[in-house]
Amino acid sequence: MNFELTDVQRDIQRLCREFAARELIPNARKWDETHAWPTEAVKKLAELSLLGVAVPEQYGGAGLDNVCYAIAMEEISRGCASTGVIMSVNNSLYCDPVMKFGTEEQKQEFLVPFARGEKLGCFGLTEPEAGSDAAAQKTIAVRRGDEFVINGSKNWITVGPKADAIVLFTMTNKEAGNKGITAFLVPTHTPGFIRAEPDKKMGISAAHSCSMFFEDMRVPARNILGKEGEGFKVAMSTLDGGRIGIAAQALGIARAAFEEAVRYSGERQTFGKPIREHQAIQFMLADMATEIDAARLLVLQAAVLKDKGMRHSLESSMAKLYASEMASRVANKALQVHGGMGYSKEMDAERHVRDARITEIYEGTSEIQRIVISANVLKE
Ligand code: CAA
């Protein structure tokens, strides 16, 4: 077993770390406070080919592997968790399914400009009554000749307010349950596509999400992604990859929190010495460092399996479950190391706690990950 990164993987890590130090870390607190979409940072992600990391070069991507993607996600999210999730939505939830299930014609229209970062995509699965129970889709698509008429709504769609297209999940045959779900590629300028104001959230405040409504929205049948009735599998296999991205995002948030705790513990003095010379702090730092490394191994394991083309539902869920809960534990401990200053908006510790929390919820709550994991380990 080789734990060394390749030269390319190390180059990506360095590139992303430098970018984060230069463009993200100095701005992340301000973007959080003002809820400002990081326009310039997203533009630069595109210039660095970070919006289609694992998409082949012929389709506008960087043509790298999923290990590179996970490494990049960790570094970018360490700099700014909001920028991290914007990157992950376009890479994992949008480009990945178009690459995997799209026709050549669909790839030219709906992948190339998105992998290049000229346009942004999003993923429309969640509905007011279909969150964890993703198969309970109420958005209805009815065939009328060569097109479908879509009515319904989605909510919590990350990147929704800025997206140029959506992978949209609909019910085309209610009686068939999860086998009646169909995915469509829909430009957001389609008549009948309505977006609400951005949601007000606890964290990742610069990564805007919104509800959306579809009123008699007509979409050509040629925009079906995958096969009619196979949308649930498109959604689930996409989330297998997406969960690697969110696990890596959680890892990046945890590292940011940990590194600040290490620094602060050298500056802050109590009882005549820096607090890092007290065993109470040392033990916290030791636990944080160990958990961060454990999470990274799970993330890389899932990414390696994805690169090998192997089923990775179990490993992705394990990575997402562990990394997200770890990020909350680490961010909370980092805040504790900062004492009263950790609770202040003058420091980043409280933002990391807020940003970490969502990683336990989106792309499947911790409870959903435990369902996926137990179903896999109990399989005959
Ligand atoms: N890959 C391929 N197929 C899969 C699959 C996978 N990973 N997982 C399940 N399937 C298939 C099954 O094999 C099964 O097929 P058959 O009927 O042919 O055997 C079918 O799908 C149904 O599977 P289940 O019976 O397991 O389905 P379920 O209804 O019990 O649901 C679930 C399973 C895991 C709970 C699923 O509903 C789920 O993952 N829920 C959470 C949804 C979620 O993560 N939403 C996140 C929204 S996106 C987001 O959050 C984005 C953002 O903001 C950043």
XYZ file of N, CA, C and O in Angstrom, residues 189-340:
608
model
N -32.837 29.230 -17.727
C -33.590 30.314 -18.384
C -34.853 29.787 -19.069
O -35.584 30.534 -19.735
N -35.154 28.500 -18.895
C -36.351 27.919 -19.520
C -37.603 28.621 -18.984
O -37.739 28.780 -17.759
N -38.535 29.038 -19.865
C -39.776 29.658 -19.362
C -40.484 28.716 -18.382
O -40.547 27.510 -18.608
N -40.972 29.285 -17.271
C -41.644 28.477 -16.247
C -40.713 28.070 -15.113
O -41.140 27.474 -14.132
N -39.426 28.407 -15.255
C -38.438 28.110 -14.198
C -38.321 29.366 -13.318
O -37.894 30.420 -13.791
N -38.730 29.239 -12.062
C -38.771 30.418 -11.174
C -37.905 30.158 -9.949
O -38.023 29.109 -9.309
N -37.031 31.127 -9.624
C -36.179 30.965 -8.439
C -36.614 31.920 -7.337
O -36.893 33.090 -7.606
N -36.615 31.420 -6.093
C -36.927 32.282 -4.945
C -35.646 33.006 -4.511
O -34.562 32.741 -5.032
N -35.795 33.890 -3.549
C -34.639 34.592 -2.972
C -33.704 33.576 -2.297
O -34.178 32.542 -1.817
N -32.400 33.887 -2.194
C -31.495 32.956 -1.494
C -31.949 32.690 -0.055
O -32.494 33.559 0.613
N -31.727 31.439 0.388
C -32.099 31.034 1.753
C -31.238 31.761 2.783
O -30.087 32.105 2.506
N -31.810 31.929 3.984
C -31.027 32.478 5.112
C -30.553 31.289 5.935
O -31.370 30.501 6.409
N -29.229 31.156 6.073
C -28.684 29.946 6.681
C -27.755 30.264 7.862
O -27.283 31.378 7.996
N -27.454 29.215 8.624
C -26.574 29.342 9.791
C -25.095 29.467 9.377
O -24.322 30.174 10.017
N -24.722 28.760 8.332
C -23.318 28.757 7.906
C -23.216 28.708 6.393
O -24.212 28.937 5.700
N -22.015 28.400 5.899
C -21.683 28.479 4.466
C -22.505 29.592 3.784
O -23.113 29.399 2.733
N -22.410 30.764 4.424
C -23.295 31.867 4.039
C -23.005 32.438 2.657
O -23.882 33.078 2.058
N -21.794 32.228 2.150
C -21.464 32.779 0.834
C -21.867 31.840 -0.301
O -21.836 32.224 -1.466
N -22.241 30.619 0.041
C -22.690 29.662 -0.987
C -24.210 29.692 -0.995
O -24.853 29.050 -0.176
N -24.753 30.430 -1.924
C -26.195 30.654 -1.894
C -26.985 29.426 -2.349
O -26.583 28.726 -3.277
N -28.107 29.229 -1.668
C -29.041 28.177 -2.077
C -30.420 28.818 -2.160
O -30.624 29.908 -1.618
N -31.346 28.145 -2.832
C -32.697 28.706 -2.917
C -33.715 27.619 -3.231
O -33.357 26.510 -3.627
N -34.976 27.982 -3.055
C -36.073 27.143 -3.547
C -36.291 27.504 -5.010
O -35.909 28.594 -5.463
N -36.901 26.580 -5.744
C -37.276 26.886 -7.132
C -38.606 26.232 -7.466
O -38.977 25.234 -6.852
N -39.290 26.851 -8.395
C -40.634 26.402 -8.755
C -40.710 26.220 -10.267
O -40.089 26.980 -11.018
N -41.462 25.215 -10.683
C -41.609 24.946 -12.118
C -43.091 25.009 -12.454
O -43.894 24.266 -11.893
N -43.413 25.948 -13.324
C -44.816 26.136 -13.685
C -44.989 25.890 -15.181
O -44.541 26.696 -16.009
N -45.585 24.749 -15.491
C -45.787 24.351 -16.902
C -44.500 24.549 -17.715
O -44.519 25.108 -18.818
N -43.404 24.096 -17.147
C -42.096 24.267 -17.801
C -41.925 23.146 -18.834
O -42.024 21.971 -18.517
N -41.667 23.547 -20.078
C -41.585 22.551 -21.155
C -40.112 22.232 -21.447
O -39.317 23.135 -21.722
N -39.819 20.931 -21.386
C -38.431 20.481 -21.587
C -38.448 19.376 -22.649
O -39.241 18.433 -22.552
N -37.591 19.492 -23.681
C -37.595 18.462 -24.722
C -37.206 17.082 -24.165
O -36.354 16.991 -23.274
N -37.811 16.043 -24.706
C -37.513 14.670 -24.256
C -36.032 14.343 -24.465
O -35.472 13.520 -23.730
N -35.383 15.000 -25.428
C -33.955 14.711 -25.652
C -33.091 15.176 -24.472
O -31.917 14.846 -24.387
N -33.691 15.949 -23.542
C -32.935 16.408 -22.369
C -32.996 15.425 -21.200
O -32.488 15.714 -20.121
N -33.625 14.270 -21.404
C -33.609 13.257 -20.329
C -32.167 12.810 -20.140
O -31.456 12.502 -21.093
N -31.737 12.795 -18.884
C -30.373 12.337 -18.566
C -30.461 10.886 -18.121
O -31.148 10.566 -17.141
N -29.777 10.006 -18.833
C -29.938 8.574 -18.576
C -31.224 8.119 -19.242
O -31.640 8.696 -20.244
N -31.844 7.112 -18.646
C -33.090 6.614 -19.269
C -34.298 7.048 -18.456
O -34.194 7.272 -17.248
N -35.440 7.147 -19.145
C -36.685 7.451 -18.449
C -36.920 6.372 -17.382
O -36.771 5.176 -17.650
N -37.229 6.787 -16.159
C -37.469 5.827 -15.073
C -36.213 5.402 -14.326
O -36.288 4.669 -13.347
N -35.057 5.874 -14.796
C -33.812 5.484 -14.106
C -33.184 6.639 -13.334
O -32.005 6.599 -12.964
N -33.996 7.680 -13.098
C -33.468 8.865 -12.418
C -32.981 8.608 -11.000
O -32.032 9.240 -10.540
N -33.636 7.659 -10.312
C -33.223 7.423 -8.919
C -31.790 6.879 -8.878
O -31.002 7.269 -8.024
N -31.487 6.019 -9.838
C -30.111 5.488 -9.873
C -29.112 6.580 -10.254
O -27.989 6.606 -9.749
N -29.539 7.477 -11.156
C -28.673 8.623 -11.488
C -28.392 9.408 -10.208
O -27.242 9.738 -9.894
N -29.462 9.665 -9.426
C -29.307 10.470 -8.198
C -28.401 9.759 -7.194
O -27.469 10.358 -6.645
N -28.683 8.483 -6.948
C -27.931 7.766 -5.910
C -26.465 7.595 -6.285
O -25.572 7.766 -5.456
N -26.209 7.262 -7.554
C -24.803 7.052 -7.910
C -24.069 8.394 -7.952
O -22.874 8.464 -7.656
N -24.791 9.478 -8.278
C -24.166 10.807 -8.219
C -23.786 11.139 -6.778
O -22.687 11.639 -6.502
N -24.705 10.833 -5.852
C -24.419 11.146 -4.445
C -23.264 10.303 -3.899
O -22.549 10.746 -2.996
N -23.051 9.132 -4.457
C -21.884 8.341 -4.034
C -20.603 9.156 -4.249
O -19.674 9.106 -3.438
N -20.548 9.877 -5.376
C -19.379 10.723 -5.642
C -19.438 12.019 -4.844
O -18.440 12.473 -4.299
N -20.655 12.589 -4.767
C -20.821 13.863 -4.062
C -20.402 13.767 -2.605
O -19.826 14.707 -2.043
N -20.687 12.620 -2.014
C -20.369 12.456 -0.584
C -18.858 12.454 -0.344
O -18.400 12.828 0.747
N -18.084 12.066 -1.346
C -16.620 12.165 -1.220
C -16.253 13.651 -1.154
O -15.418 14.069 -0.339
N -16.879 14.440 -2.007
C -16.605 15.888 -2.025
C -16.953 16.548 -0.703
O -16.186 17.369 -0.180
N -18.112 16.185 -0.131
C -18.524 16.812 1.137
C -17.635 16.318 2.279
O -17.285 17.089 3.186
N -17.246 15.059 2.231
C -16.324 14.554 3.258
C -15.011 15.340 3.192
O -14.444 15.727 4.227
N -14.545 15.599 1.970
C -13.298 16.369 1.817
C -13.500 17.815 2.259
O -12.591 18.445 2.820
N -14.694 18.345 2.014
C -14.993 19.704 2.493
C -14.918 19.734 4.024
O -14.302 20.636 4.621
N -15.516 18.739 4.673
C -15.505 18.661 6.140
C -14.066 18.577 6.653
O -13.689 19.232 7.634
N -13.281 17.799 5.945
C -11.863 17.650 6.303
C -11.143 19.005 6.241
O -10.357 19.350 7.132
N -11.427 19.759 5.199
C -10.804 21.079 5.056
C -11.226 22.027 6.170
O -10.393 22.772 6.718
N -12.511 21.989 6.532
C -12.998 22.860 7.620
C -12.301 22.456 8.921
O -11.843 23.312 9.694
N -12.215 21.152 9.162
C -11.578 20.663 10.399
C -10.117 21.103 10.459
O -9.622 21.527 11.507
N -9.442 21.016 9.312
C -8.024 21.423 9.312
C -7.870 22.901 9.609
O -6.967 23.308 10.350
N -8.737 23.711 9.013
C -8.664 25.150 9.275
C -8.841 25.410 10.769
O -8.072 26.168 11.381
N -9.833 24.754 11.375
C -10.107 24.951 12.800
C -8.923 24.480 13.643
O -8.479 25.174 14.576
N -8.397 23.326 13.301
C -7.281 22.751 14.048
C -6.037 23.640 13.960
O -5.381 23.938 14.962
N -5.717 24.082 12.755
C -4.494 24.882 12.574
C -4.594 26.204 13.340
O -3.599 26.674 13.909
N -5.790 26.766 13.376
C -5.946 28.003 14.153
C -5.831 27.733 15.650
O -5.272 28.544 16.395
N -6.335 26.585 16.083
C -6.230 26.223 17.507
C -4.753 26.030 17.893
O -4.311 26.479 18.956
N -4.004 25.398 17.000
C -2.568 25.186 17.273
C -1.868 26.549 17.408
O -1.108 26.787 18.350
N -2.156 27.433 16.459
C -1.511 28.752 16.481
C -1.889 29.524 17.756
O -1.023 30.009 18.478
N -3.174 29.573 18.025
C -3.654 30.351 19.178
C -3.090 29.782 20.492
O -2.769 30.537 21.416
N -2.953 28.468 20.544
C -2.471 27.837 21.786
C -1.020 28.205 22.069
O -0.543 28.042 23.189
N -0.316 28.682 21.039
C 1.055 29.144 21.253
C 1.111 30.601 21.694
O 2.099 31.048 22.282
N 0.036 31.341 21.386
C 0.017 32.780 21.697
C -0.590 33.055 23.079
O -0.101 33.878 23.834
N -1.660 32.378 23.364
C -2.433 32.655 24.575
C -1.728 32.071 25.807
O -1.333 30.896 25.800
N -1.566 32.916 26.812
C -0.886 32.464 28.039
C -1.901 32.350 29.181
O -2.771 33.207 29.331
N -1.791 31.286 29.959
C -2.532 31.210 31.237
C -1.601 30.571 32.264
O -0.739 29.746 31.897
N -1.769 30.948 33.478
C -0.959 30.404 34.576
C 0.538 30.464 34.245
O 1.299 29.529 34.484
N 0.927 31.554 33.562
C 2.351 31.817 33.337
C 2.973 31.103 32.164
O 4.196 31.149 31.979
N 2.183 30.435 31.330
C 2.780 29.792 30.146
C 1.753 29.684 29.014
O 0.541 29.764 29.263
N 2.243 29.481 27.765
C 1.293 29.323 26.656
C 0.374 28.137 26.947
O 0.826 27.127 27.508
N -0.891 28.259 26.556
C -1.852 27.197 26.921
C -1.481 25.856 26.298
O -1.878 24.818 26.810
N -0.699 25.842 25.228
C -0.315 24.565 24.629
C 0.658 23.784 25.526
O 0.963 22.631 25.260
N 1.132 24.434 26.559
C 1.991 23.699 27.499
C 1.180 23.027 28.608
O 1.727 22.356 29.473
N -0.143 23.238 28.572
C -1.012 22.513 29.509
C -1.487 21.223 28.844
O -1.900 21.229 27.675
N -1.484 20.147 29.625
C -1.852 18.863 29.032
C -3.315 18.847 28.545
O -3.636 18.154 27.574
N -4.171 19.613 29.214
C -5.584 19.651 28.793
C -5.690 20.069 27.326
O -6.473 19.511 26.550
N -4.887 21.053 26.928
C -4.893 21.538 25.531
C -4.174 20.534 24.631
O -4.627 20.224 23.523
N -3.044 20.032 25.115
C -2.284 19.067 24.298
C -3.150 17.866 23.920
O -3.120 17.402 22.784
N -3.934 17.372 24.892
C -4.761 16.187 24.606
C -5.845 16.521 23.581
O -6.172 15.710 22.718
N -6.389 17.737 23.677
C -7.400 18.128 22.674
C -6.762 18.151 21.284
O -7.319 17.633 20.322
N -5.575 18.759 21.196
C -4.901 18.864 19.890
C -4.545 17.472 19.361
O -4.650 17.200 18.156
N -4.139 16.588 20.263
C -3.783 15.225 19.841
C -5.004 14.509 19.258
O -4.918 13.869 18.196
N -6.144 14.639 19.919
C -7.369 13.990 19.414
C -7.783 14.584 18.072
O -8.174 13.869 17.138
N -7.672 15.896 17.961
C -8.071 16.556 16.710
C -7.201 16.072 15.546
O -7.710 15.708 14.475
N -5.876 16.043 15.769
C -4.955 15.637 14.693
C -5.223 14.194 14.273
O -5.216 13.867 13.071
N -5.479 13.335 15.245
C -5.705 11.913 14.944
C -6.986 11.743 14.133
O -7.018 11.016 13.127
N -8.032 12.434 14.556
C -9.314 12.296 13.854
C -9.248 12.855 12.431
O -9.865 12.319 11.510
N -8.501 13.931 12.255
C -8.364 14.515 10.906
C -7.683 13.508 9.978
O -8.132 13.273 8.845
N -6.616 12.885 10.457
C -5.916 11.908 9.611
C -6.789 10.686 9.322
O -6.779 10.156 8.209
N -7.546 10.251 10.327
C -8.432 9.084 10.120
C -9.464 9.416 9.034
O -9.730 8.601 8.144
N -10.026 10.609 9.102
C -11.027 11.012 8.102
C -10.395 11.060 6.711
O -10.996 10.616 5.725
N -9.159 11.580 6.647
C -8.524 11.690 5.317
C -8.332 10.307 4.689
O -8.517 10.114 3.493
N -7.971 9.337 5.507
C -7.780 7.982 4.965
C -9.103 7.441 4.395
O -9.106 6.789 3.345
N -10.203 7.713 5.079
C -11.513 7.266 4.564
C -11.869 7.980 3.264
O -12.388 7.372 2.330
N -11.575 9.275 3.217
C -11.876 10.049 1.994
C -11.055 9.495 0.822
O -11.587 9.255 -0.269
N -9.775 9.279 1.058
C -8.911 8.815 -0.038
C -9.282 7.399 -0.470
O -9.247 7.071 -1.653
N -9.674 6.564 0.499
C -10.109 5.202 0.141
C -11.295 5.265 -0.832
O -11.316 4.582 -1.859
N -12.281 6.105 -0.503
C -13.464 6.205 -1.379
C -13.068 6.754 -2.750
O -13.540 6.269 -3.790
N -12.181 7.756 -2.756
C -11.765 8.367 -4.032
C -10.999 7.356 -4.897
O -11.196 7.303 -6.119
N -10.152 6.556 -4.269
C -9.391 5.546 -5.019
C -10.343 4.534 -5.647
O -10.209 4.170 -6.831
N -11.360 4.096 -4.893
C -12.327 3.134 -5.452
C -13.080 3.746 -6.625
O -13.311 3.087 -7.634
N -13.438 5.019 -6.483
C -14.137 5.690 -7.596
C -13.223 5.742 -8.821
O -13.657 5.474 -9.935
N -11.953 6.062 -8.594
C -11.008 6.093 -9.717
C -10.859 4.736 -10.382
O -10.587 4.644 -11.578
N -11.013 3.663 -9.590
C -10.877 2.312 -10.168
C -12.177 1.861 -10.829
O -12.263 0.734 -11.310
N -13.203 2.711 -10.781
C -14.485 2.354 -11.390
C -15.246 1.334 -10.562
O -16.144 0.656 -11.069
N -14.899 1.203 -9.271
C -15.577 0.228 -8.410
C -16.711 0.898 -7.638
O -16.669 2.102 -7.380
N -17.721 0.112 -7.274
C -18.820 0.641 -6.459
C -18.246 1.148 -5.140
O -17.450 0.463 -4.485
N -18.650 2.369 -4.749
C -18.041 2.973 -3.564
C -19.092 3.600 -2.654
O -18.781 4.500 -1.878
N -20.344 3.115 -2.751
C -21.422 3.676 -1.927
C -21.077 3.565 -0.444
O -21.209 4.538 0.314
N -20.644 2.383 -0.022
C -20.322 2.142 1.388
C -19.193 3.059 1.852
O -19.306 3.753 2.876
N -18.118 3.072 1.074
C -16.927 3.832 1.484
C -17.194 5.343 1.464
O -16.682 6.079 2.311
N -18.005 5.807 0.492
C -18.340 7.235 0.448
C -19.178 7.622 1.662
O -18.976 8.681 2.259
N -20.132 6.767 2.012
C -20.973 7.069 3.175
C -20.147 7.048 4.454
O -20.356 7.881 5.342
N -19.228 6.091 4.553
C -18.364 6.050 5.747
C -17.508 7.318 5.837
O -17.359 7.905 6.909
N -16.964 7.728 4.696
C -16.117 8.929 4.678
C -16.936 10.159 5.070
O -16.524 10.979 5.891
N -18.130 10.284 4.486
C -18.990 11.447 4.753
C -19.444 11.451 6.208
O -19.415 12.477 6.885
N -19.860 10.292 6.706
C -20.330 10.201 8.102
C -19.205 10.587 9.063
O -19.372 11.458 9.923
N -18.070 9.953 8.887
C -16.993 10.170 9.852
C -16.409 11.584 9.733
O -16.231 12.285 10.737
N -16.153 12.007 8.491
C -15.506 13.315 8.306
C -16.410 14.455 8.777
O -15.931 15.430 9.371
N -17.711 14.340 8.532
C -18.599 15.451 8.910
C -18.755 15.529 10.428
O -18.674 16.622 11.009
N -18.931 14.384 11.070
C -19.087 14.418 12.535
C -17.752 14.795 13.194
O -17.721 15.506 14.205
N -16.667 14.340 12.580
C -15.337 14.718 13.056
C -15.140 16.230 12.944
O -14.612 16.884 13.852
N -15.582 16.805 11.822
C -15.386 18.251 11.619
C -16.114 19.045 12.690
O -15.588 20.048 13.202
N -17.308 18.606 13.050
C -18.027 19.310 14.123
C -17.297 19.155 15.455
O -17.171 20.127 16.209
N -16.832 17.946 15.739
C -16.100 17.744 17.005
C -14.846 18.622 17.044
O -14.561 19.303 18.022
N -14.089 18.594 15.944
C -12.830 19.339 15.894
C -13.093 20.848 15.967
O -12.414 21.572 16.706
N -14.095 21.317 15.228
C -14.380 22.759 15.239
C -14.828 23.204 16.630
O -14.456 24.290 17.099
N -15.603 22.367 17.305
C -16.026 22.704 18.672
C -14.849 22.725 19.632
O -14.744 23.604 20.489
N -13.957 21.754 19.481
C -12.777 21.727 20.360
C -11.889 22.935 20.070
O -11.323 23.537 20.985
N -11.748 23.278 18.796
C -10.918 24.435 18.432
C -11.492 25.701 19.050
O -10.754 26.560 19.555
N -12.816 25.802 19.043
C -13.461 26.970 19.664
C -13.141 26.982 21.165
O -12.794 28.013 21.750
N -13.192 25.803 21.781
C -12.916 25.693 23.223
C -11.473 26.114 23.540
O -11.226 26.803 24.533
N -10.549 25.737 22.657
C -9.142 26.121 22.856
C -9.027 27.652 22.857
O -8.228 28.225 23.601
N -9.848 28.302 22.047
C -9.814 29.772 21.972
C -10.495 30.437 23.172
O -10.470 31.668 23.290
N -11.182 29.660 24.015
C -11.875 30.238 25.162
C -12.885 31.281 24.715
O -13.551 31.105 23.679
N -12.986 32.375 25.447
C -13.963 33.425 25.133
C -13.775 33.972 23.737
O -14.753 34.280 23.038
